[in-house]
Amino acid sequence: MRIFGRDESLRLLAETRGGLVLLRADPGMGVSTLLEARVAAARADGLPVRRIPVLPTGRTPLSGGLPDWPEPGVVVLDDLHRADDATLLALHELADRAPLVLTGRHRGVTPARFAALDRIGLVHDLEALDADAVRAMAGDHPLAEAAGGNPWLLSRLAAPDRAEQVTAWATELAWPDGTLLRYAALLPEPVTVDELAAVTELTAAEVLTGLGRLRGLGLVTERAGQVRLRQPLVRADLATTSAGLRGQVARALARRGSAPVAVAEALAGLPVTTWTVSWLIRHADQLAARPTPAVVELLREVVAWLPPGAAKLHPLRAALAEALLWSGQLAEARRVASAGLVTRVALPLRQRLRATLARVGLAELDPAAVLAALGPERRDGQLAAIEAFACLLAGDLAGAGAAFQHAESTAAEDPVVAVALLNFQAIGRLLTRDLAGALEILEQAEASLDIEVADPAQWLLGRLVRGTVEDLRQDPSALATLAAARPVAATLGAGYLAWHRTAWALAAFNQGRWDEALAEIEAALTMPEEAYGMARPLHGLAAIIHMHRGDLPEAREQVRRCEQAECRGVAVFYEHNSVTARAMLADLEGDSELALQLVRTLAEGGVGVHHGHAVTGVGARVVRIAVNAGDKELAARIVATMQRWTSDDSVGQRGVLLYCQGMVDGDVDLLLAAAKELADGGSAIAAARAGEDAARVLAASGEPEAARAAYQEAIAHYTGLAATGDINRATAALRAHGVRRGATGPRRRPKHGWAALTDAEYRVAALLAEGLSNREVADRLVISVRTVHSHVSRVLAKLGYATRVEVALGFKPRD
């Protein structure tokens, strides 16, 4: 039998030739296997081996004293935890007489009984297998991690009757607390003593005693009164084989007033009863707001069970539609809500169904679908708030304002409307560049979401707005804000996830994390429906990155795709980025007429939803194009617009404005000051541009040394971004003035080794080192499995490795 991950233990047993050796471990950790390996080695060496069996009563051949063995040789006693006290006393004496005594026992079972033996013997504890051993033993099996490094469980993963085998193993170990263990597996974790007492009808003292025994066996853990099964696999398999107890669990939890989700988890999958329907009708709305898969399953089952026309069917169908919506199952949510609207239901339920249908449209960033779903009741309460967002998505600011006023009248009575309107106001402050005001309003909305309102979409919207505000303020926490929102974005999916990826890509780009930005763009563009309207700004941003990196063919391709993509929904607020990408490409290709035409269109408000903020966001790029093309009047107009819309509390915007003014005036002092301020604020690309332009002004003024210093500083920023295109262009421009870089050159990324990995490839390698499969890596990074496969292939090629295991073994954390 092959033994995985126990090299140290095998070496210790092989090197120990005499005395008492005590192997301790939780059940299933391989004590018996190690003892068998040592017995085989002893026999191979010609040593006699004596086994000491332990009877169910605890008696052994040592219970009556030491036998008169002429050659005791190697003595082996497994399951020492079951042996009686007389055997333990005999072992003290045997340890002095036999050359080698090997024992094994469960670590946590009455450890005080073995304290004296532990003091005279060599104690060796077996821990859970590490990730490498688990991978070697179970490969990429999706449940490998759930086994908790337990070799016995890992050896059963592929068994067709695994659940039955694991249940038999666990309940036999747990006897007489097997039923208590089953109930602990059925209840949502963490389980409390009171909950276990309620469902088992034991006293709290009896439960505590049983849990003590289970804890000693390593089957459960307990901390601050909260109980968990140690291995998720044992919990899942026990729950599977104990389904007959779930009805009793559900009723007991309901009687003691437990959280409705705990009751729903127990009821899902059981035959529907009138008690189930009566209980669910009281809790459906609460459950639908924060649905789990079991909640959705339960609502589906009950809706299917109720006969058409049943009075309880309509509210439960509305709750099911909402649960599907908040679970990201948009097509089914639309179908269920539409079916409900076909029937004759009371006005409140009809409005609720319309709200769900409209929210499906919002999730798909489709304002036309939202407005169609709202129907004639659109000016009422929550529907009016939804209409305001739909108009905003469509760029209809006047319509959004009118709908906002209708919704405002009901905000005092409806906290859902109140939160939606706060988020709406925060977006308004963002558009007018009142960034401090936007954050203040977001704080109010977030407080309400934490206390009163369960609305995942409004919570996510608030995080997206906050992340955007922080990005505009050059606040490095922008990505942390978006990271916290990623699980909700992934659950809601569709346009919410596309929007989240777009915001992440922009923030990563602005922070100089371009590989990460490209990875987000790639992941978003694999989504259906042209990334729900976000494809245009995504292709535009990808084009800008490729231009900076000198890959003009790819930049042209991205611009071509950008021009072909439909711009709809929230993408209209990012349209200025798309047009800027086209203008930059035209400028690089020497078509200054087209570049200026595009810049004028931006400056005159002909792009997207124009509030001046659009020009402010891309001001540094378009002012540079205008100045380089010789149209300083246009550049000055753009700067004047930026001055009106620049927020006083944004260091990043102030630095950009300083740079643009320096470009218009040809003022090297302003350019150098802008370069320093932008660098200090973490905007490496803007700082590099400012430094480069300062160097050009200095060189043209006959100050080559000062020009070289500014130039080298700019090159350092470009190099950190791997902006090869900018480096080559700046080098050529400065060389025309007689300024050369000298010995200092850009450090290119090597082709091989760990330093050759991009940020995206390194993140994948780090997760491979944790032992994750491609599917798990994809889930963690919220990208496609195909994308992960591509990254893994490039990682292996750059590192010169053949297998994922080599990546894990050779992983090198970055400084």
Coordinates of C-alpha atoms in Angstrom, one line a residue, residues 179-180 183-184 187 191 193-202 245 248-253 255-256:
T179 CA -27.8 10.5 16.3
L180 CA -26.4 13.7 17.8
Y183 CA -28.5 16.2 13.7
A184 CA -25.4 18.4 13.9
L187 CA -28.4 21.9 11.1
V191 CA -24.7 24.7 15.5
V193 CA -26.1 23.5 22.0
D194 CA -29.7 24.9 22.4
E195 CA -30.5 24.0 18.8
L196 CA -29.2 20.5 19.2
A197 CA -31.1 20.1 22.4
A198 CA -34.3 21.3 20.7
V199 CA -34.1 18.8 17.8
T200 CA -32.8 15.8 19.8
E201 CA -35.0 16.4 22.8
L202 CA -32.0 15.9 25.0
L245 CA -34.7 13.4 10.0
Q248 CA -38.2 16.8 12.5
V249 CA -35.3 19.3 12.4
A250 CA -37.4 21.9 10.5
R251 CA -40.3 21.7 12.9
A252 CA -38.1 21.9 16.0
L253 CA -36.2 24.9 14.6
R255 CA -40.8 26.0 17.3
R256 CA -37.8 27.6 18.9

